[in-house]
mmCIF file of C-alpha atoms in Angstrom:
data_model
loop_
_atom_site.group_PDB
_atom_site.id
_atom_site.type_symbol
_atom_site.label_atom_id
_atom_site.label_comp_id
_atom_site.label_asym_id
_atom_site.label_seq_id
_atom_site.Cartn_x
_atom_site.Cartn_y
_atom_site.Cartn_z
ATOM 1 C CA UNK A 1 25.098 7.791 29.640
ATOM 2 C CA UNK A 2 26.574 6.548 26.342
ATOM 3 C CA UNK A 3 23.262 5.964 25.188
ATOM 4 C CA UNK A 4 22.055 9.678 25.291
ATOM 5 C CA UNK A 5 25.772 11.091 23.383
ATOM 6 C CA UNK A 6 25.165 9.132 20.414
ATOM 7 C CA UNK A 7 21.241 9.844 20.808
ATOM 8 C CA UNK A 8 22.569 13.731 20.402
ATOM 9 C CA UNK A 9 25.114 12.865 17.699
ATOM 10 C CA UNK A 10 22.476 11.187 15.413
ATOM 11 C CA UNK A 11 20.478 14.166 15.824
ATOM 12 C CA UNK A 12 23.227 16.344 14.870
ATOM 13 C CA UNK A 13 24.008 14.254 11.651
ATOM 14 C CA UNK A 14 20.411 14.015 11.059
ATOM 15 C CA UNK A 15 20.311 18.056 11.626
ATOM 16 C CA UNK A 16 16.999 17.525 13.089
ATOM 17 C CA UNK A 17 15.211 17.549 16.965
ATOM 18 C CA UNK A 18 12.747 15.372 15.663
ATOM 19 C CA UNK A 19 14.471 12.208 14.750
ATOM 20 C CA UNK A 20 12.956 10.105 17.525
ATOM 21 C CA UNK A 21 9.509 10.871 15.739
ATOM 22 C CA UNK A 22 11.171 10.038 12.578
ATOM 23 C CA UNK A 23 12.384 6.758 13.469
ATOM 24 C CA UNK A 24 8.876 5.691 15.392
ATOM 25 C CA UNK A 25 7.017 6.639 11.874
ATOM 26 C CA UNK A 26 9.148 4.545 9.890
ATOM 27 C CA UNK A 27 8.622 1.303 12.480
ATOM 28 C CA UNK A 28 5.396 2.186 12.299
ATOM 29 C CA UNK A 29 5.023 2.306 8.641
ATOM 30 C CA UNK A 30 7.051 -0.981 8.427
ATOM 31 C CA UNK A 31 4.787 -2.696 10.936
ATOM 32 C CA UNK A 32 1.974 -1.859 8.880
ATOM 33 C CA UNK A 33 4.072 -3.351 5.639
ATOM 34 C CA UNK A 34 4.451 -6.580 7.516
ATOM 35 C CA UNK A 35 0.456 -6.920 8.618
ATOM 36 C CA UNK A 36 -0.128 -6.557 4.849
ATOM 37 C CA UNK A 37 2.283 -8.899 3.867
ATOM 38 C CA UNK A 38 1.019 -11.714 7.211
ATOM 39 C CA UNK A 39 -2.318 -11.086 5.665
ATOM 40 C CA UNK A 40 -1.842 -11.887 2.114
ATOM 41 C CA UNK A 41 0.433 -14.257 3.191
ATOM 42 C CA UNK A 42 -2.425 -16.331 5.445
ATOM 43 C CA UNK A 43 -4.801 -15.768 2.821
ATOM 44 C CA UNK A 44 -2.487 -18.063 0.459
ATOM 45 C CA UNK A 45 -2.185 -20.547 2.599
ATOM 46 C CA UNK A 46 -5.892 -20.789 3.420
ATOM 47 C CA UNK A 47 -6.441 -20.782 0.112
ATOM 48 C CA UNK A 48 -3.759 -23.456 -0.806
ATOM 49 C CA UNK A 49 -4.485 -25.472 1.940
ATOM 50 C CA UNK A 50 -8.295 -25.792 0.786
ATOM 51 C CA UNK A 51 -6.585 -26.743 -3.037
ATOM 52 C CA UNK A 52 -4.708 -29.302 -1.465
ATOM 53 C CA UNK A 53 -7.611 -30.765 0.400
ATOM 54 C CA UNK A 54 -9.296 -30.506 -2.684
ATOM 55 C CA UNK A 55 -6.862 -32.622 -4.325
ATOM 56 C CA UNK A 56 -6.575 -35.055 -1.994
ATOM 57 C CA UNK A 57 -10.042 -35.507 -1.864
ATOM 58 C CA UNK A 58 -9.606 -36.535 -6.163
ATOM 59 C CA UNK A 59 -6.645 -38.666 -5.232
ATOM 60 C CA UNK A 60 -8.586 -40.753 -2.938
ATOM 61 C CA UNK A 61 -11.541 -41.396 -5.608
ATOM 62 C CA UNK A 62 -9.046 -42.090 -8.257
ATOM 63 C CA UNK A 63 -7.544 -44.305 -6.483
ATOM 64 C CA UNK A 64 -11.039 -45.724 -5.923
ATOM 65 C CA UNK A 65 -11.438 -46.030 -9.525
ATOM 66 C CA UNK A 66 -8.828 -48.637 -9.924
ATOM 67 C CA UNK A 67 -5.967 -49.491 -11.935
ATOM 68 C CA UNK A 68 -7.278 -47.957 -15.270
ATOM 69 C CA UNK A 69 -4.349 -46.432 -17.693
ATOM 70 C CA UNK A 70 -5.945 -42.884 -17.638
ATOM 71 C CA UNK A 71 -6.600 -42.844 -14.042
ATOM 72 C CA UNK A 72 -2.864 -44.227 -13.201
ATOM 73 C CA UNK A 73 -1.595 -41.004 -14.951
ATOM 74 C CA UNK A 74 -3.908 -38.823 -13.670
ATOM 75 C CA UNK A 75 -3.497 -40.138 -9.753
ATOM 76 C CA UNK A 76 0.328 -39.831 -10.413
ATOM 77 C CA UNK A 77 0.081 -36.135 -11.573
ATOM 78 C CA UNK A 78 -2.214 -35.208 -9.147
ATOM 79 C CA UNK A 79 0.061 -36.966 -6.127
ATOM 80 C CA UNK A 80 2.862 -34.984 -7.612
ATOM 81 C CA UNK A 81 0.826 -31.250 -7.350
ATOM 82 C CA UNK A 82 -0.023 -31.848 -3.607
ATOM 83 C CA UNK A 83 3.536 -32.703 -2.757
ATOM 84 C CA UNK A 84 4.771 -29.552 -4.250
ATOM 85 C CA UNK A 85 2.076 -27.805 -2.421
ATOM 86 C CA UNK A 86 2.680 -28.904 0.542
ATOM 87 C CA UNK A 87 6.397 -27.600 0.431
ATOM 88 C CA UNK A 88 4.893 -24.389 -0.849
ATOM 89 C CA UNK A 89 2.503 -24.531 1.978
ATOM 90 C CA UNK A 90 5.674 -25.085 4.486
ATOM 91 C CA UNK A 91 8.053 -22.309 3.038
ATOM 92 C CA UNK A 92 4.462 -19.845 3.250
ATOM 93 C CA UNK A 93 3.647 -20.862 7.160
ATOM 94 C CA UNK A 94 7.909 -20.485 7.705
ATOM 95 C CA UNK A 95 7.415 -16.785 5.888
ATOM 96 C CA UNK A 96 4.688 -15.792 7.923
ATOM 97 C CA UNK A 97 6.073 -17.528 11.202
ATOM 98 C CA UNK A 98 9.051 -15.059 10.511
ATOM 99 C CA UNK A 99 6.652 -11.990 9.613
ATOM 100 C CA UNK A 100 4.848 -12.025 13.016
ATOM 101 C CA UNK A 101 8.184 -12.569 14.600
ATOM 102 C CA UNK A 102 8.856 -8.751 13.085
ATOM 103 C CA UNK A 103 6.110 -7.312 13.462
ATOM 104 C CA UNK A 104 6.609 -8.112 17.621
ATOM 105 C CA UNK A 105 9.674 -6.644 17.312
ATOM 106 C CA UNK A 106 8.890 -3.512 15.887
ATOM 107 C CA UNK A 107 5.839 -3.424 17.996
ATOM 108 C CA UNK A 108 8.155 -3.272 21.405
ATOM 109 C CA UNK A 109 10.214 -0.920 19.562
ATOM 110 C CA UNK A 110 7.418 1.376 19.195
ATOM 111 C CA UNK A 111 6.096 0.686 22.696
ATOM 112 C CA UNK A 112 9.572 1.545 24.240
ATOM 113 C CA UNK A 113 9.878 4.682 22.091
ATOM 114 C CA UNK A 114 6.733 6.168 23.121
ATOM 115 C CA UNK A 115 7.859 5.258 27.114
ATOM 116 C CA UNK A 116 11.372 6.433 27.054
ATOM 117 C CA UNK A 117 12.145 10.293 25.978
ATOM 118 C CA UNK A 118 14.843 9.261 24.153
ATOM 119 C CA UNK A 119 12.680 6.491 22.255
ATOM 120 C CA UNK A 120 15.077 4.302 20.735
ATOM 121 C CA UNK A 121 17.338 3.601 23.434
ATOM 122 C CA UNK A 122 17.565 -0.580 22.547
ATOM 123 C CA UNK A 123 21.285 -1.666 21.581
ATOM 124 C CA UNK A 124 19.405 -3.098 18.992
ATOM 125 C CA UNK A 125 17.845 -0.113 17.515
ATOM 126 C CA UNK A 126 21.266 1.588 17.271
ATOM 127 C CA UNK A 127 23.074 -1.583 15.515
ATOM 128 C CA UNK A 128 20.166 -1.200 13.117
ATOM 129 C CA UNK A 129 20.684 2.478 12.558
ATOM 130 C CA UNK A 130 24.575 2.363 12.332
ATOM 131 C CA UNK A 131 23.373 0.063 9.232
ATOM 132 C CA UNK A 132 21.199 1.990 7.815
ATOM 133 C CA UNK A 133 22.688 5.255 8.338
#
């Protein structure tokens, strides 16, 4: 199979027997990267989604207060700050949408490396390695 040459080749560039373990540490170490990053990543929006209600919460007894000239300001600024939050909020949920999709993927990478002897047989795995190489 043409999968298995270039499986040998890359081991004789990479002058090593071990490069299958090589490559399964270094999706490993990535999927790790990307838990970290989907963690801190949920924590900001949990934490800006509890600002926002926050906010909103003040808008609504602003606007309660009436047409005052301080409050009219105020209600304006504040409208303002949850609008841009929310399209931080979007862009954060897209990021970590897009993190989970990666950490699947290396997941089934790893999964089909440690069922196949020659771990990394994916077409996708080898376009990724003729990039990185």
């Amino acid at each position: 199979m043409a999968t298995f040459e270039i499986l040998d080749q890359l081991t004789k560039v990479a002058d090593s027997s071990r490069l299958q373990d090589c490559m399964k540490v270094w999706f490993v170490q990535k999927r790790a990267e990307e838990k970290a990053f989907a963690g801190f990543l949920r924590d900001q929006c949990v934490g800006l989604r509890m600002t926002n209600s926050k906010n909103q919460m003040l808008i609504a007894k602003l606007e309660a207060l009436g047409e005052r000239g301080d409050v009219v300001r105020c209600l304006d600024h504040m409208r303002e700050i949850v609008a841009r939050d929310s399209v931080k909020l979007r862009v954060l949920e897209q990021l970590l949408v897009g993190t989970h999709v990666g950490i699947g993927l290396k997941d089934s990478y790893v999964a089909d490396m440690e069922e196949n002897e020659y771990g990394f047989m994916s077409p996708g795995i080898l376009l990724l390695l003729s990039f990185h190489g």
